[in-house]
Amino acid sequence: MRTPTSTPGVRDADDVRAALDRAGAVGVRAVVTIADDLAAARWATQAAEWDDRVYAAVALHPTRADALTDDARAELERLAAHPRVVAVGETGMDLYWPGKLDGCAEPDAQREAFAWHIDLAKRTGKPLMIHNRDADAAVLDVLAAEGAPDTVIFHCFSSDAQMARTCIEAGWLLSLAGTVSFKNAHALREAARLIPGELLLVETDAPFLTPHPYRERPTSRIACRTRCARWPRSVAAPPRSWRSKPPTTPSAHTGCVRVDLSKGIRYRLVIVSGLSRPF
């Protein structure tokens, strides 16, 4: 798998403002930057305080579920209550990495952490943002057992048409990243054709999963050709100015991803995961 040759992160308030200024130049009005561990959750929340165009989502990634100690739960509860945090995520199940990645949480630990994050989303009234890799049945089982929150978002949806139908019937939002443009993603494109506009989101998953044919460029440098027309129910609606169609001139920015599906498919909602912090 090829990765971007450069994945520049932002380090301070000036970097955040500069990144959002570049985004604004091509019509991107806001970004949601997503955490996968406690350090990222703290940073995302701080970035959202630095610039009112930044929102945050906080959680422990499923592969890091072993780190969900009592202290970690207390801190995530505190961060999730922050007014600039608009979702709990990314959480969920990942059955690809156990046995391949050192330190990856086992499925039982992931399941327990996922259930806890579902409860946190319910208690805070914020959308649940799900990471699901090779774990369709497990994710659906946990959601059925725990009861899904009012708003569920499948981050970087990469499942097949059958899973898409199940999610659509439940009214869950499906967010597509650059993977939908990959040459071998035939099953994902078949699934994408089923998603109604009101349930479709588009994201960057920056700085990774850059769309074809830009695979060796950072995701934050892809042209935006999307329209924003809806907002999660439990989050205050953005200003009307966010809802206009952005310019289509390619330019370096952090924010949206161009996804070429097929004729007759329109996508109406953009959620962007745009700021990559330095590691």
CSV table of C-alpha atoms in Angstrom, one decimal:
chain,number,residue,atom,x,y,z
A,1,MET,CA,0.0,0.0,0.0
A,2,ARG,CA,1.4,3.4,-1.0
A,3,THR,CA,1.3,6.2,1.5
A,4,PRO,CA,1.6,9.9,1.0
A,5,THR,CA,5.1,11.1,0.6
A,6,SER,CA,4.4,13.9,3.0
A,7,THR,CA,1.9,14.2,5.9
A,8,PRO,CA,2.5,17.5,7.4
A,9,GLY,CA,0.9,18.0,10.7
A,10,VAL,CA,-0.1,21.1,12.6
A,11,ARG,CA,1.6,21.9,15.9
A,12,ASP,CA,0.1,25.1,17.3
A,13,ALA,CA,-2.7,27.7,16.9
A,14,ASP,CA,-0.9,29.4,14.1
A,15,ASP,CA,-0.6,26.2,12.1
A,16,VAL,CA,-4.3,25.5,12.7
A,17,ARG,CA,-5.3,28.9,11.4
A,18,ALA,CA,-3.0,28.5,8.4
A,19,ALA,CA,-4.5,25.1,7.6
A,20,LEU,CA,-8.1,26.5,7.9
A,21,ASP,CA,-7.2,29.5,5.8
A,22,ARG,CA,-6.0,27.2,3.0
A,23,ALA,CA,-9.3,25.3,3.4
A,24,GLY,CA,-11.3,28.4,3.3
A,25,ALA,CA,-9.7,29.5,0.0
A,26,VAL,CA,-11.5,26.6,-1.7
A,27,GLY,CA,-14.8,26.9,0.2
A,28,VAL,CA,-14.2,24.5,3.1
A,29,ARG,CA,-15.8,26.3,6.1
A,30,ALA,CA,-15.0,23.8,9.0
A,31,VAL,CA,-13.3,20.6,9.8
A,32,VAL,CA,-13.9,17.8,12.3
A,33,THR,CA,-10.6,16.4,13.5
A,34,ILE,CA,-10.9,12.9,15.0
A,35,ALA,CA,-9.0,11.3,17.8
A,36,ASP,CA,-7.8,7.8,18.2
A,37,ASP,CA,-6.1,7.9,21.6
A,38,LEU,CA,-6.1,10.2,24.6
A,39,ALA,CA,-3.2,12.4,23.4
A,40,ALA,CA,-5.1,12.9,20.1
A,41,ALA,CA,-8.3,13.6,22.0
A,42,ARG,CA,-6.7,16.3,24.1
A,43,TRP,CA,-5.0,17.8,21.0
A,44,ALA,CA,-8.2,17.8,18.9
A,45,THR,CA,-10.1,19.5,21.7
A,46,GLN,CA,-7.4,22.1,22.1
A,47,ALA,CA,-7.3,22.7,18.3
A,48,ALA,CA,-11.1,23.3,18.4
A,49,GLU,CA,-10.5,25.9,21.1
A,50,TRP,CA,-7.8,27.6,19.0
A,51,ASP,CA,-10.0,28.2,15.9
A,52,ASP,CA,-13.8,28.3,15.7
A,53,ARG,CA,-13.7,26.5,12.3
A,54,VAL,CA,-12.4,23.4,14.0
A,55,TYR,CA,-14.6,20.8,15.8
A,56,ALA,CA,-13.4,17.6,17.5
A,57,ALA,CA,-14.4,14.0,18.0
A,58,VAL,CA,-12.9,12.1,20.9
A,59,ALA,CA,-12.6,8.3,21.7
A,60,LEU,CA,-10.1,5.5,21.9
A,61,HIS,CA,-9.7,3.7,18.6
A,62,PRO,CA,-10.7,0.0,18.8
A,63,THR,CA,-7.1,-1.2,18.4
A,64,ARG,CA,-6.2,0.9,21.5
A,65,ALA,CA,-9.1,-0.4,23.6
A,66,ASP,CA,-6.7,-1.8,26.2
A,67,ALA,CA,-5.9,1.7,27.2
A,68,LEU,CA,-9.5,2.4,28.4
A,69,THR,CA,-8.7,2.5,32.1
A,70,ASP,CA,-10.8,4.2,34.7
A,71,ASP,CA,-8.7,7.3,34.4
A,72,ALA,CA,-9.0,7.3,30.6
A,73,ARG,CA,-12.8,6.9,30.9
A,74,ALA,CA,-13.0,9.9,33.2
A,75,GLU,CA,-10.9,12.0,30.9
A,76,LEU,CA,-12.9,11.0,27.8
A,77,GLU,CA,-16.1,11.9,29.6
A,78,ARG,CA,-14.7,15.3,30.4
A,79,LEU,CA,-13.6,15.9,26.9
A,80,ALA,CA,-16.8,14.6,25.3
A,81,ALA,CA,-18.8,17.2,27.3
A,82,HIS,CA,-16.8,20.0,25.8
A,83,PRO,CA,-19.0,22.2,23.6
A,84,ARG,CA,-16.5,22.0,20.7
A,85,VAL,CA,-16.6,18.2,20.7
A,86,VAL,CA,-19.3,17.2,18.3
A,87,ALA,CA,-19.0,13.4,18.2
A,88,VAL,CA,-17.8,10.3,20.1
A,89,GLY,CA,-15.3,8.5,17.9
A,90,GLU,CA,-13.7,6.9,16.4
A,91,THR,CA,-14.8,3.7,18.2
A,92,GLY,CA,-16.0,0.4,17.1
A,93,MET,CA,-14.5,-3.0,16.1
A,94,ASP,CA,-11.4,-3.8,14.1
A,95,LEU,CA,-10.8,-7.5,13.4
A,96,TYR,CA,-8.1,-6.9,10.8
A,97,TRP,CA,-5.2,-5.9,13.1
A,98,PRO,CA,-5.3,-8.4,16.0
A,99,GLY,CA,-2.4,-10.7,15.6
A,100,LYS,CA,-0.8,-8.4,13.0
A,101,LEU,CA,-0.1,-5.3,15.1
A,102,ASP,CA,1.9,-5.4,18.3
A,103,GLY,CA,-0.2,-4.1,21.2
A,104,CYS,CA,-3.5,-4.3,19.3
A,105,ALA,CA,-6.5,-4.9,21.6
A,106,GLU,CA,-8.2,-8.3,21.3
A,107,PRO,CA,-11.8,-8.5,20.2
A,108,ASP,CA,-13.2,-8.9,23.7
A,109,ALA,CA,-11.5,-5.7,24.9
A,110,GLN,CA,-12.7,-3.9,21.8
A,111,ARG,CA,-16.2,-5.0,22.3
A,112,GLU,CA,-16.2,-3.8,25.9
A,113,ALA,CA,-14.7,-0.4,24.9
A,114,PHE,CA,-17.2,0.0,22.1
A,115,ALA,CA,-20.1,-0.6,24.4
A,116,TRP,CA,-18.8,2.0,26.8
A,117,HIS,CA,-18.4,4.6,24.0
A,118,ILE,CA,-22.0,3.9,22.8
A,119,ASP,CA,-23.2,4.7,26.3
A,120,LEU,CA,-21.0,7.8,26.4
A,121,ALA,CA,-22.6,9.0,23.1
A,122,LYS,CA,-26.0,8.5,24.5
A,123,ARG,CA,-25.2,10.3,27.8
A,124,THR,CA,-23.8,13.3,26.0
A,125,GLY,CA,-26.4,13.3,23.2
A,126,LYS,CA,-23.6,13.4,20.5
A,127,PRO,CA,-23.3,11.3,17.4
A,128,LEU,CA,-21.4,8.0,17.5
A,129,MET,CA,-18.6,7.7,15.0
A,130,ILE,CA,-17.8,4.1,14.2
A,131,HIS,CA,-14.6,2.5,12.9
A,132,ASN,CA,-15.4,-0.9,11.4
A,133,ARG,CA,-12.8,-3.0,9.7
A,134,ASP,CA,-13.6,-6.6,8.8
A,135,ALA,CA,-16.1,-6.6,11.6
A,136,ASP,CA,-19.6,-6.1,10.2
A,137,ALA,CA,-21.3,-8.8,12.2
A,138,ALA,CA,-19.5,-7.9,15.4
A,139,VAL,CA,-20.3,-4.2,15.1
A,140,LEU,CA,-24.0,-4.9,14.4
A,141,ASP,CA,-24.2,-7.3,17.3
A,142,VAL,CA,-22.9,-4.7,19.8
A,143,LEU,CA,-25.2,-2.0,18.4
A,144,ALA,CA,-28.1,-4.4,18.8
A,145,ALA,CA,-27.1,-5.4,22.3
A,146,GLU,CA,-26.4,-1.9,23.5
A,147,GLY,CA,-28.9,0.1,21.5
A,148,ALA,CA,-27.7,2.6,19.0
A,149,PRO,CA,-27.6,6.3,19.8
A,150,ASP,CA,-29.9,8.7,17.8
A,151,THR,CA,-27.1,9.5,15.3
A,152,VAL,CA,-24.7,6.9,14.1
A,153,ILE,CA,-21.9,7.6,11.6
A,154,PHE,CA,-19.9,4.9,9.9
A,155,HIS,CA,-16.5,6.6,9.5
A,156,CYS,CA,-14.6,5.5,6.3
A,157,PHE,CA,-17.3,3.1,5.3
A,158,SER,CA,-15.7,0.2,3.5
A,159,SER,CA,-18.2,-2.6,3.6
A,160,ASP,CA,-20.3,-4.3,0.9
A,161,ALA,CA,-23.8,-3.7,-0.4
A,162,GLN,CA,-25.4,-6.0,2.2
A,163,MET,CA,-23.9,-4.0,5.1
A,164,ALA,CA,-24.9,-0.7,3.4
A,165,ARG,CA,-28.5,-1.9,3.1
A,166,THR,CA,-28.6,-2.8,6.8
A,167,CYS,CA,-27.2,0.6,7.8
A,168,ILE,CA,-29.6,2.5,5.5
A,169,GLU,CA,-32.6,0.6,6.9
A,170,ALA,CA,-31.5,1.7,10.4
A,171,GLY,CA,-31.1,5.4,9.2
A,172,TRP,CA,-27.3,5.4,9.9
A,173,LEU,CA,-25.0,7.8,8.1
A,174,LEU,CA,-22.3,6.3,5.9
A,175,SER,CA,-19.2,8.3,5.3
A,176,LEU,CA,-17.0,7.6,2.2
A,177,ALA,CA,-13.3,8.3,2.1
A,178,GLY,CA,-10.8,8.0,-0.8
A,179,THR,CA,-11.0,4.2,-0.7
A,180,VAL,CA,-14.2,4.4,-2.9
A,181,SER,CA,-12.0,5.6,-5.8
A,182,PHE,CA,-9.4,2.7,-5.5
A,183,LYS,CA,-9.3,0.5,-8.6
A,184,ASN,CA,-10.1,-2.7,-6.7
A,185,ALA,CA,-12.9,-1.2,-4.6
A,186,HIS,CA,-15.7,-2.7,-6.8
A,187,ALA,CA,-17.8,-3.9,-3.9
A,188,LEU,CA,-17.6,-0.6,-2.1
A,189,ARG,CA,-18.7,1.3,-5.2
A,190,GLU,CA,-21.6,-1.0,-5.5
A,191,ALA,CA,-22.5,-0.2,-1.9
A,192,ALA,CA,-22.0,3.5,-2.5
A,193,ARG,CA,-24.6,3.5,-5.2
A,194,LEU,CA,-27.2,2.4,-2.7
A,195,ILE,CA,-26.7,5.3,-0.2
A,196,PRO,CA,-29.4,7.9,-0.4
A,197,GLY,CA,-28.2,11.5,-0.4
A,198,GLU,CA,-29.6,12.2,3.1
A,199,LEU,CA,-27.4,9.4,4.6
A,200,LEU,CA,-24.2,10.0,2.6
A,201,LEU,CA,-21.2,11.8,4.0
A,202,VAL,CA,-17.7,12.4,2.4
A,203,GLU,CA,-14.5,12.6,4.4
A,204,THR,CA,-10.8,12.8,3.9
A,205,ASP,CA,-9.5,10.6,6.7
A,206,ALA,CA,-6.5,12.9,6.4
A,207,PRO,CA,-3.6,12.3,6.1
A,208,PHE,CA,-4.3,8.8,4.7
A,209,LEU,CA,-6.5,7.1,2.1
A,210,THR,CA,-5.8,9.7,-0.6
A,211,PRO,CA,-8.1,9.1,-3.6
A,212,HIS,CA,-6.9,7.7,-6.9
A,213,PRO,CA,-5.1,9.0,-8.9
A,214,TYR,CA,-3.5,11.2,-6.2
A,215,ARG,CA,-2.3,8.3,-4.0
A,216,GLU,CA,1.1,9.7,-3.3
A,217,ARG,CA,-0.1,13.2,-2.3
A,218,PRO,CA,-1.3,14.1,1.2
A,219,THR,CA,-5.0,13.9,1.5
A,220,SER,CA,-5.1,17.6,2.6
A,221,ARG,CA,-4.1,18.6,-1.0
A,222,ILE,CA,-7.1,17.1,-2.9
A,223,ALA,CA,-9.5,19.3,-4.8
A,224,CYS,CA,-13.0,19.8,-3.3
A,225,ARG,CA,-16.0,19.1,-5.4
A,226,THR,CA,-18.8,18.5,-2.9
A,227,ARG,CA,-21.9,20.2,-1.5
A,228,CYS,CA,-22.8,20.5,2.2
A,229,ALA,CA,-26.5,20.3,2.8
A,230,ARG,CA,-27.1,18.6,6.1
A,231,TRP,CA,-25.7,18.5,9.6
A,232,PRO,CA,-26.0,15.9,12.4
A,233,ARG,CA,-29.2,16.3,14.3
A,234,SER,CA,-27.7,16.6,17.8
A,235,VAL,CA,-25.2,19.3,16.8
A,236,ALA,CA,-26.2,22.9,16.4
A,237,ALA,CA,-26.6,23.8,12.7
A,238,PRO,CA,-23.7,25.6,11.0
A,239,PRO,CA,-24.1,29.1,9.6
A,240,ARG,CA,-26.0,29.2,6.3
A,241,SER,CA,-22.8,30.3,4.6
A,242,TRP,CA,-21.5,26.8,5.1
A,243,ARG,CA,-24.2,25.4,2.9
A,244,SER,CA,-23.2,27.0,-0.4
A,245,LYS,CA,-21.4,25.1,-3.1
A,246,PRO,CA,-17.6,25.6,-2.7
A,247,PRO,CA,-15.4,26.6,-5.6
A,248,THR,CA,-14.0,23.7,-7.6
A,249,THR,CA,-10.5,25.1,-8.3
A,250,PRO,CA,-7.9,22.7,-7.1
A,251,SER,CA,-5.7,24.1,-4.3
A,252,ALA,CA,-3.7,23.0,-1.3
A,253,HIS,CA,-6.1,22.8,1.6
A,254,THR,CA,-7.1,20.6,4.5
A,255,GLY,CA,-10.7,19.4,4.4
A,256,CYS,CA,-12.6,17.7,1.6
A,257,VAL,CA,-12.1,14.8,-0.7
A,258,ARG,CA,-13.1,14.5,-4.3
A,259,VAL,CA,-14.9,11.2,-4.9
A,260,ASP,CA,-15.9,10.1,-8.4
A,261,LEU,CA,-18.7,7.5,-8.2
A,262,SER,CA,-21.0,7.1,-11.2
A,263,LYS,CA,-23.4,9.2,-13.2
A,264,GLY,CA,-26.6,9.9,-11.3
A,265,ILE,CA,-25.0,9.7,-7.9
A,266,ARG,CA,-25.0,12.9,-5.9
A,267,TYR,CA,-23.6,13.4,-2.4
A,268,ARG,CA,-25.1,16.1,-0.2
A,269,LEU,CA,-23.2,16.1,3.1
A,270,VAL,CA,-19.6,16.7,3.8
A,271,ILE,CA,-18.0,15.8,7.1
A,272,VAL,CA,-14.3,16.4,7.0
A,273,SER,CA,-11.5,14.9,9.2
A,274,GLY,CA,-8.8,17.3,8.3
A,275,LEU,CA,-6.1,18.2,10.8
A,276,SER,CA,-3.2,15.8,11.2
A,277,ARG,CA,-1.3,16.4,14.4
A,278,PRO,CA,2.4,15.7,14.5
A,279,PHE,CA,3.4,12.3,15.9
